[in-house]
Amino acid sequence: MGNTICTPPNRASTYGREVDVKASAESVHPMPSSVAVTIAIKAQLAISTSIDNSLRKEKFEHSRRAKILLLGGADAGKSTILKQMRILHMTGFSELEMHSFYNYLRFNVFEIFHEIAMGVQENILAVSEDEKLMIYRFAEGISWFIGIEDEIETQYLLNFLEFESVQTFMKLHPNYASLPDNAHYYLPKLHKLLAPEHIPTAEDILHLRIPTTGISEINFEFSANAIRLIDVGGQRTYRKKWIHCFDGVAAVLFVASLAAYDQALEGVDIDSKPVLHRDLFPPVQLSETDLFAKKLPLSPLSEHFSSYDGTTNEQASEYLKDQFLKRKSKNDTERTLYSHYTCATDTNNVEFVFKAACDIVFQRNLHTTGAMKCVQ
């Protein structure tokens, strides 16, 4: 036979070369997983950039927004001013809020009747037998009425107002010390307010007494300026929280009730007048001027302040204002204290006073920082 001319190629080596070629191809063209990682990184970068832009925008908005702190004692009218700003410069209140306001309205009526019933028991000696039971139930509080159908509850309320003892008490003591401020607004229109189909009006809402139990905040535009208005609970137990709200504050609006001149503060000696126990912050807004004028003839200011010798409402108002202003420390020479009279439920008056506070105080404090410029 002859010699072999050529040796057939080794299959194993041939397969080996095929594998090497495939591996080489994979090294040149990465697997799809690498592409997915690249896309994920780009997406994360886009999200990060969006967050950074949002933070920069928020920082800019914050720099042009004036933070105003609304402080004052309980029942001074702070929350009413906050509601005024919502009505004037925002969209008002939602349908859900309006429904809750109706429930608060009924509760406010119960509070009024509770105080009237207590006053009847303390001041009216002759109460007919037909009226004694309901007077007693209203004096005990709202617990007896829980679970009663609305129609029956409404009838109890309307009947109570017709009691001879109640009408006698209201004639003799129209401005009874413990009678809620909104009694004279709600009682004359009680039939309308208690109707099931009644939707509270803006004025109904402004007269509601709803204690602030935390911190409420609204943001709105006022005279081409961004305002962040913060309302803090005025009850004594909440005043420790005030200090946590002062960071970045541009101005403080302190509200005090003129009508509280004959009332003692909770936790303070009964002979101590509330006007002498309130801390002051500029500017000071003296509210409830309407109720103050009604109370003076029945409870003269001279009976509570021996140094007062005036005779008119204006003199009485100026006297109490001076009591506030003179409490400012003599060492505080950098701040000017401004004061304004207002009625918290008077929308036009509140708007005027708020604008005045902006023009006088905010222009001085904020225009220099470039954060806000009040429009004249």
Tab-separated table of C-alpha atoms in Angstrom:
chain	number	residue	atom	x	y	z
A	1	MET	CA	0.000	0.000	0.000
A	2	GLY	CA	1.596	3.436	-0.059
A	3	ASN	CA	2.200	6.108	2.628
A	4	THR	CA	-0.658	8.272	3.859
A	5	ILE	CA	-0.618	11.505	1.941
A	6	CYS	CA	-2.404	13.622	4.735
A	7	THR	CA	-3.796	13.139	8.211
A	8	PRO	CA	-7.468	13.935	8.739
A	9	PRO	CA	-8.007	16.886	11.120
A	10	ASN	CA	-8.622	16.047	14.777
A	11	ARG	CA	-12.343	16.476	15.574
A	12	ALA	CA	-11.674	17.407	19.127
A	13	SER	CA	-9.324	20.182	18.101
A	14	THR	CA	-11.858	21.257	15.486
A	15	TYR	CA	-14.606	21.456	18.136
A	16	GLY	CA	-12.131	23.247	20.373
A	17	ARG	CA	-11.524	25.875	17.750
A	18	GLU	CA	-15.320	26.249	17.311
A	19	VAL	CA	-15.701	26.878	21.041
A	20	ASP	CA	-12.867	29.394	21.040
A	21	VAL	CA	-14.480	31.283	18.164
A	22	LYS	CA	-17.803	31.424	20.048
A	23	ALA	CA	-16.102	32.651	23.202
A	24	SER	CA	-14.292	35.267	21.185
A	25	ALA	CA	-17.561	36.393	19.650
A	26	GLU	CA	-19.124	36.782	23.090
A	27	SER	CA	-16.186	38.893	24.231
A	28	VAL	CA	-16.676	41.222	21.274
A	29	HIS	CA	-20.469	41.391	21.603
A	30	PRO	CA	-21.539	41.577	25.325
A	31	MET	CA	-24.570	39.695	26.551
A	32	PRO	CA	-27.917	41.545	26.773
A	33	SER	CA	-27.636	41.764	30.627
A	34	SER	CA	-24.906	44.390	30.273
A	35	VAL	CA	-27.235	46.510	28.168
A	36	ALA	CA	-29.925	46.277	30.881
A	37	VAL	CA	-27.465	47.473	33.553
A	38	THR	CA	-26.535	50.475	31.424
A	39	ILE	CA	-30.203	51.406	30.939
A	40	ALA	CA	-30.871	51.050	34.697
A	41	ILE	CA	-28.005	53.435	35.523
A	42	LYS	CA	-29.344	56.015	33.076
A	43	ALA	CA	-32.808	55.724	34.627
A	44	GLN	CA	-31.378	56.247	38.112
A	45	LEU	CA	-29.471	59.287	36.927
A	46	ALA	CA	-32.666	60.709	35.427
A	47	ILE	CA	-34.545	60.138	38.703
A	48	SER	CA	-31.716	61.709	40.701
A	49	THR	CA	-31.672	64.736	38.395
A	50	SER	CA	-35.447	65.116	38.732
A	51	ILE	CA	-35.196	64.993	42.535
A	52	ASP	CA	-32.401	67.580	42.516
A	53	ASN	CA	-34.483	69.873	40.323
A	54	SER	CA	-37.480	69.459	42.633
A	55	LEU	CA	-35.362	70.267	45.679
A	56	ARG	CA	-33.924	73.370	44.001
A	57	LYS	CA	-37.431	74.493	43.064
A	58	GLU	CA	-38.693	73.845	46.579
A	59	LYS	CA	-35.732	75.772	48.021
A	60	PHE	CA	-36.486	78.700	45.725
A	61	GLU	CA	-40.174	78.671	46.673
A	62	HIS	CA	-39.217	78.488	50.327
A	63	SER	CA	-36.892	81.478	49.969
A	64	ARG	CA	-39.680	83.665	48.594
A	65	ARG	CA	-42.313	82.430	51.084
A	66	ALA	CA	-42.709	84.429	54.299
A	67	LYS	CA	-43.372	82.267	57.334
A	68	ILE	CA	-45.796	83.979	59.714
A	69	LEU	CA	-46.513	82.530	63.126
A	70	LEU	CA	-50.007	83.115	64.545
A	71	LEU	CA	-49.889	83.052	68.348
A	72	GLY	CA	-52.163	84.040	71.215
A	73	GLY	CA	-54.259	82.724	74.059
A	74	ALA	CA	-57.191	80.348	73.735
A	75	ASP	CA	-60.366	81.873	72.221
A	76	ALA	CA	-58.480	84.963	71.047
A	77	GLY	CA	-59.552	84.490	67.429
A	78	LYS	CA	-56.391	83.041	65.831
A	79	SER	CA	-58.128	80.170	64.062
A	80	THR	CA	-60.835	82.541	62.838
A	81	ILE	CA	-58.163	84.660	61.149
A	82	LEU	CA	-56.744	81.502	59.570
A	83	LYS	CA	-60.212	80.634	58.222
A	84	GLN	CA	-60.557	84.196	56.919
A	85	MET	CA	-57.370	83.782	54.889
A	86	ARG	CA	-58.670	80.501	53.422
A	87	ILE	CA	-61.902	82.190	52.370
A	88	LEU	CA	-60.205	85.316	51.002
A	89	HIS	CA	-57.110	83.922	49.313
A	90	MET	CA	-57.706	80.214	48.757
A	91	THR	CA	-60.514	77.992	47.507
A	92	GLY	CA	-62.391	77.995	50.794
A	93	PHE	CA	-63.478	74.631	52.213
A	94	SER	CA	-64.125	71.221	50.697
A	95	GLU	CA	-67.468	69.409	50.810
A	96	LEU	CA	-66.100	67.052	53.469
A	97	GLU	CA	-64.997	69.997	55.610
A	98	MET	CA	-68.387	71.646	55.226
A	99	HIS	CA	-70.051	68.458	56.489
A	100	SER	CA	-67.754	68.360	59.517
A	101	PHE	CA	-68.485	72.043	60.158
A	102	TYR	CA	-72.200	71.250	60.350
A	103	ASN	CA	-71.461	68.685	63.077
A	104	TYR	CA	-69.312	71.230	64.918
A	105	LEU	CA	-72.120	73.758	64.576
A	106	ARG	CA	-74.560	71.479	66.378
A	107	PHE	CA	-71.950	70.803	69.041
A	108	ASN	CA	-71.425	74.561	69.484
A	109	VAL	CA	-75.178	74.953	70.051
A	110	PHE	CA	-75.012	72.291	72.758
A	111	GLU	CA	-72.120	74.156	74.391
A	112	ILE	CA	-74.151	77.372	74.377
A	113	PHE	CA	-77.192	75.653	75.893
A	114	HIS	CA	-75.043	73.964	78.509
A	115	GLU	CA	-73.757	77.340	79.704
A	116	ILE	CA	-77.262	78.809	79.628
A	117	ALA	CA	-78.611	75.895	81.684
A	118	MET	CA	-75.801	76.347	84.214
A	119	GLY	CA	-76.580	80.056	84.366
A	120	VAL	CA	-80.293	79.376	84.898
A	121	GLN	CA	-79.522	77.062	87.808
A	122	GLU	CA	-77.213	79.642	89.372
A	123	ASN	CA	-79.280	82.795	88.831
A	124	ILE	CA	-82.960	81.987	88.262
A	125	LEU	CA	-84.747	80.916	91.435
A	126	ALA	CA	-88.144	80.148	89.942
A	127	VAL	CA	-88.056	77.374	87.310
A	128	SER	CA	-91.299	75.602	86.424
A	129	GLU	CA	-91.561	71.859	86.935
A	130	ASP	CA	-92.046	71.346	83.202
A	131	GLU	CA	-88.649	72.915	82.518
A	132	LYS	CA	-86.562	71.573	85.405
A	133	LEU	CA	-85.780	68.182	83.860
A	134	MET	CA	-84.413	69.550	80.573
A	135	ILE	CA	-82.547	72.345	82.335
A	136	TYR	CA	-80.894	69.670	84.458
A	137	ARG	CA	-80.032	67.510	81.413
A	138	PHE	CA	-78.463	70.379	79.488
A	139	ALA	CA	-76.539	71.454	82.587
A	140	GLU	CA	-75.128	67.923	82.920
A	141	GLY	CA	-73.666	68.065	79.413
A	142	ILE	CA	-74.063	66.389	76.065
A	143	SER	CA	-73.788	62.776	77.269
A	144	TRP	CA	-77.538	62.365	77.778
A	145	PHE	CA	-78.250	63.319	74.142
A	146	ILE	CA	-75.800	60.873	72.549
A	147	GLY	CA	-77.640	58.295	70.435
A	148	ILE	CA	-80.825	60.328	70.069
A	149	GLU	CA	-82.159	60.703	66.526
A	150	ASP	CA	-81.394	64.029	64.862
A	151	GLU	CA	-85.047	65.035	64.542
A	152	ILE	CA	-85.714	64.461	68.246
A	153	GLU	CA	-82.463	66.164	69.193
A	154	THR	CA	-83.363	69.206	67.084
A	155	GLN	CA	-86.769	69.425	68.751
A	156	TYR	CA	-85.156	69.349	72.206
A	157	LEU	CA	-82.883	72.228	71.193
A	158	LEU	CA	-85.690	74.342	69.762
A	159	ASN	CA	-87.953	73.697	72.766
A	160	PHE	CA	-85.165	74.631	75.181
A	161	LEU	CA	-84.870	78.070	73.648
A	162	GLU	CA	-88.603	78.663	74.290
A	163	PHE	CA	-88.394	77.939	78.032
A	164	GLU	CA	-89.522	80.904	80.127
A	165	SER	CA	-86.568	80.476	82.488
A	166	VAL	CA	-84.129	80.520	79.565
A	167	GLN	CA	-85.655	83.655	78.048
A	168	THR	CA	-85.612	85.385	81.444
A	169	PHE	CA	-81.988	84.482	81.950
A	170	MET	CA	-80.968	85.801	78.500
A	171	LYS	CA	-82.748	89.109	79.166
A	172	LEU	CA	-81.062	89.549	82.545
A	173	HIS	CA	-77.630	88.232	81.533
A	174	PRO	CA	-77.156	88.709	77.757
A	175	ASN	CA	-73.374	88.782	78.155
A	176	TYR	CA	-72.983	86.179	80.882
A	177	ALA	CA	-69.280	85.611	81.587
A	178	SER	CA	-69.202	81.936	80.562
A	179	LEU	CA	-71.571	82.314	77.594
A	180	PRO	CA	-69.678	81.524	74.335
A	181	ASP	CA	-69.008	84.512	72.079
A	182	ASN	CA	-70.988	83.045	69.179
A	183	ALA	CA	-74.238	82.671	71.153
A	184	HIS	CA	-75.678	85.964	69.915
A	185	TYR	CA	-74.994	84.963	66.320
A	186	TYR	CA	-76.392	81.413	66.403
A	187	LEU	CA	-79.429	81.727	68.683
A	188	PRO	CA	-81.516	84.157	66.540
A	189	LYS	CA	-81.174	81.876	63.487
A	190	LEU	CA	-81.331	78.530	65.286
A	191	HIS	CA	-84.286	77.136	63.261
A	192	LYS	CA	-82.411	77.702	60.006
A	193	LEU	CA	-79.070	76.393	61.293
A	194	LEU	CA	-80.534	73.116	62.579
A	195	ALA	CA	-82.397	72.301	59.363
A	196	PRO	CA	-81.072	69.000	57.900
A	197	GLU	CA	-80.567	70.563	54.470
A	198	HIS	CA	-78.680	73.586	55.814
A	199	ILE	CA	-75.173	74.056	54.409
A	200	PRO	CA	-73.039	76.295	56.654
A	201	THR	CA	-72.204	79.650	55.106
A	202	ALA	CA	-68.817	81.341	55.346
A	203	GLU	CA	-70.157	83.492	58.189
A	204	ASP	CA	-71.469	80.404	60.029
A	205	ILE	CA	-68.008	78.851	59.786
A	206	LEU	CA	-66.241	82.000	60.972
A	207	HIS	CA	-68.326	81.977	64.166
A	208	LEU	CA	-67.563	78.329	64.947
A	209	ARG	CA	-65.526	77.607	68.049
A	210	ILE	CA	-63.144	74.750	67.225
A	211	PRO	CA	-60.172	74.501	69.630
A	212	THR	CA	-56.822	74.177	67.869
A	213	THR	CA	-55.238	71.037	69.316
A	214	GLY	CA	-52.109	71.008	67.195
A	215	ILE	CA	-50.481	72.996	64.413
A	216	SER	CA	-52.457	74.150	61.372
A	217	GLU	CA	-50.742	75.564	58.298
A	218	ILE	CA	-51.877	77.134	55.028
A	219	ASN	CA	-49.945	78.551	52.065
A	220	PHE	CA	-51.379	81.289	49.887
A	221	GLU	CA	-50.562	84.338	47.777
A	222	PHE	CA	-51.148	87.740	49.362
A	223	SER	CA	-50.414	91.014	47.542
A	224	ALA	CA	-48.169	89.150	45.093
A	225	ASN	CA	-46.267	87.566	47.997
A	226	ALA	CA	-46.132	83.935	49.094
A	227	ILE	CA	-47.349	83.508	52.679
A	228	ARG	CA	-47.018	80.492	54.945
A	229	LEU	CA	-49.375	81.081	57.872
A	230	ILE	CA	-49.063	78.766	60.879
A	231	ASP	CA	-51.634	78.569	63.680
A	232	VAL	CA	-50.526	76.944	66.947
A	233	GLY	CA	-52.901	75.847	69.723
A	234	GLY	CA	-53.342	78.581	72.317
A	235	GLN	CA	-54.282	76.436	75.304
A	236	ARG	CA	-51.717	76.510	78.085
A	237	THR	CA	-50.734	72.859	77.504
A	238	TYR	CA	-49.792	73.628	73.875
A	239	ARG	CA	-47.661	76.711	74.500
A	240	LYS	CA	-44.548	74.630	75.108
A	241	LYS	CA	-44.734	73.672	71.426
A	242	TRP	CA	-44.483	77.281	70.267
A	243	ILE	CA	-40.692	77.292	70.493
A	244	HIS	CA	-40.443	74.541	67.857
A	245	CYS	CA	-42.167	76.761	65.288
A	246	PHE	CA	-39.831	79.780	65.434
A	247	ASP	CA	-37.215	78.455	63.021
A	248	GLY	CA	-37.162	80.659	59.914
A	249	VAL	CA	-40.046	82.850	61.084
A	250	ALA	CA	-40.267	86.185	59.272
A	251	ALA	CA	-42.928	87.689	61.534
A	252	VAL	CA	-45.152	86.814	64.480
A	253	LEU	CA	-48.755	87.953	64.689
A	254	PHE	CA	-49.877	87.786	68.325
A	255	VAL	CA	-53.655	87.907	68.847
A	256	ALA	CA	-55.247	88.852	72.177
A	257	SER	CA	-58.908	89.195	73.088
A	258	LEU	CA	-59.969	92.564	74.462
A	259	ALA	CA	-63.163	90.919	75.726
A	260	ALA	CA	-61.149	88.775	78.154
A	261	TYR	CA	-60.383	91.736	80.420
A	262	ASP	CA	-62.729	90.422	83.126
A	263	GLN	CA	-61.677	86.768	82.930
A	264	ALA	CA	-58.903	84.895	84.726
A	265	LEU	CA	-56.563	82.472	82.992
A	266	GLU	CA	-56.556	78.780	83.784
A	267	GLY	CA	-53.815	78.056	86.295
A	268	VAL	CA	-53.484	81.742	87.283
A	269	ASP	CA	-54.802	83.351	90.458
A	270	ILE	CA	-58.380	84.530	89.896
A	271	ASP	CA	-57.442	88.088	90.888
A	272	SER	CA	-54.740	88.229	88.203
A	273	LYS	CA	-55.799	89.814	84.947
A	274	PRO	CA	-55.037	87.937	81.732
A	275	VAL	CA	-53.679	91.054	80.027
A	276	LEU	CA	-50.772	91.067	82.486
A	277	HIS	CA	-49.811	87.463	81.833
A	278	ARG	CA	-49.499	87.376	78.036
A	279	ASP	CA	-46.105	87.362	76.327
A	280	LEU	CA	-45.799	89.892	73.530
A	281	PHE	CA	-44.495	89.454	70.018
A	282	PRO	CA	-44.673	92.080	67.239
A	283	PRO	CA	-47.165	92.846	65.859
A	284	VAL	CA	-50.025	92.617	68.383
A	285	GLN	CA	-53.585	92.269	67.107
A	286	LEU	CA	-56.314	93.091	69.624
A	287	SER	CA	-59.445	91.206	68.574
A	288	GLU	CA	-63.131	90.841	69.545
A	289	THR	CA	-63.689	94.592	69.626
A	290	ASP	CA	-67.421	94.030	69.012
A	291	LEU	CA	-67.910	91.825	72.073
A	292	PHE	CA	-65.684	94.155	74.110
A	293	ALA	CA	-68.017	97.075	73.389
A	294	LYS	CA	-71.052	95.018	74.470
A	295	LYS	CA	-69.471	93.905	77.757
A	296	LEU	CA	-68.201	97.277	78.992
A	297	PRO	CA	-71.565	98.709	80.133
A	298	LEU	CA	-72.310	95.528	82.104
A	299	SER	CA	-68.793	94.969	83.419
A	300	PRO	CA	-66.977	98.334	83.675
A	301	LEU	CA	-63.237	98.213	83.124
A	302	SER	CA	-62.666	100.282	86.277
A	303	GLU	CA	-63.962	97.381	88.386
A	304	HIS	CA	-61.042	95.263	87.188
A	305	PHE	CA	-58.307	97.906	86.789
A	306	SER	CA	-58.226	100.495	89.558
A	307	SER	CA	-55.932	102.804	87.558
A	308	TYR	CA	-58.441	103.188	84.729
A	309	ASP	CA	-60.518	106.372	84.836
A	310	GLY	CA	-61.872	106.573	81.282
A	311	THR	CA	-65.509	106.661	80.241
A	312	THR	CA	-65.663	105.671	76.551
A	313	ASN	CA	-65.044	102.448	74.608
A	314	GLU	CA	-62.133	104.074	72.781
A	315	GLN	CA	-60.460	105.067	76.054
A	316	ALA	CA	-60.927	101.556	77.417
A	317	SER	CA	-59.399	100.038	74.262
A	318	GLU	CA	-56.424	102.386	74.395
A	319	TYR	CA	-55.887	101.617	78.084
A	320	LEU	CA	-55.709	97.856	77.472
A	321	LYS	CA	-53.476	98.360	74.442
A	322	ASP	CA	-51.064	100.362	76.592
A	323	GLN	CA	-51.015	97.496	79.110
A	324	PHE	CA	-49.683	95.273	76.343
A	325	LEU	CA	-47.225	97.743	74.872
A	326	LYS	CA	-45.573	98.624	78.158
A	327	ARG	CA	-44.750	94.958	78.772
A	328	LYS	CA	-42.066	95.162	76.116
A	329	SER	CA	-38.575	94.933	77.567
A	330	LYS	CA	-36.673	98.221	77.691
A	331	ASN	CA	-33.587	96.349	76.527
A	332	ASP	CA	-35.328	95.415	73.286
A	333	THR	CA	-34.431	98.446	71.185
A	334	GLU	CA	-34.182	96.717	67.809
A	335	ARG	CA	-37.809	95.713	67.420
A	336	THR	CA	-40.775	98.045	67.024
A	337	LEU	CA	-44.086	96.847	68.409
A	338	TYR	CA	-47.137	97.544	66.239
A	339	SER	CA	-50.736	97.066	67.325
A	340	HIS	CA	-54.057	96.885	65.476
A	341	TYR	CA	-57.693	96.553	66.518
A	342	THR	CA	-59.836	94.022	64.717
A	343	CYS	CA	-62.958	91.898	64.824
A	344	ALA	CA	-61.914	88.394	63.753
A	345	THR	CA	-65.315	87.613	62.183
A	346	ASP	CA	-65.341	90.816	60.097
A	347	THR	CA	-63.799	89.759	56.775
A	348	ASN	CA	-63.121	93.265	55.458
A	349	ASN	CA	-61.599	94.372	58.745
A	350	VAL	CA	-59.313	91.329	58.944
A	351	GLU	CA	-58.180	91.876	55.349
A	352	PHE	CA	-57.367	95.525	56.090
A	353	VAL	CA	-55.458	94.740	59.286
A	354	PHE	CA	-53.501	91.893	57.681
A	355	LYS	CA	-52.506	94.168	54.805
A	356	ALA	CA	-51.475	96.871	57.266
A	357	ALA	CA	-49.319	94.402	59.176
A	358	CYS	CA	-47.708	93.364	55.888
A	359	ASP	CA	-47.012	96.919	54.782
A	360	ILE	CA	-45.579	98.090	58.097
A	361	VAL	CA	-43.727	95.079	59.457
A	362	PHE	CA	-42.968	92.700	56.588
A	363	GLN	CA	-41.640	95.369	54.288
A	364	ARG	CA	-39.113	96.381	56.927
A	365	ASN	CA	-38.099	92.870	57.971
A	366	LEU	CA	-38.193	91.011	54.676
A	367	HIS	CA	-37.505	93.498	51.901
A	368	THR	CA	-33.871	93.743	53.018
A	369	THR	CA	-33.443	89.980	52.528
A	370	GLY	CA	-35.004	90.006	49.077
A	371	ALA	CA	-37.441	87.295	50.165
A	372	MET	CA	-40.555	89.423	49.997
A	373	LYS	CA	-41.694	92.833	48.875
A	374	CYS	CA	-45.007	94.108	50.092
A	375	VAL	CA	-47.178	95.822	47.532
A	376	GLN	CA	-48.302	99.291	48.604
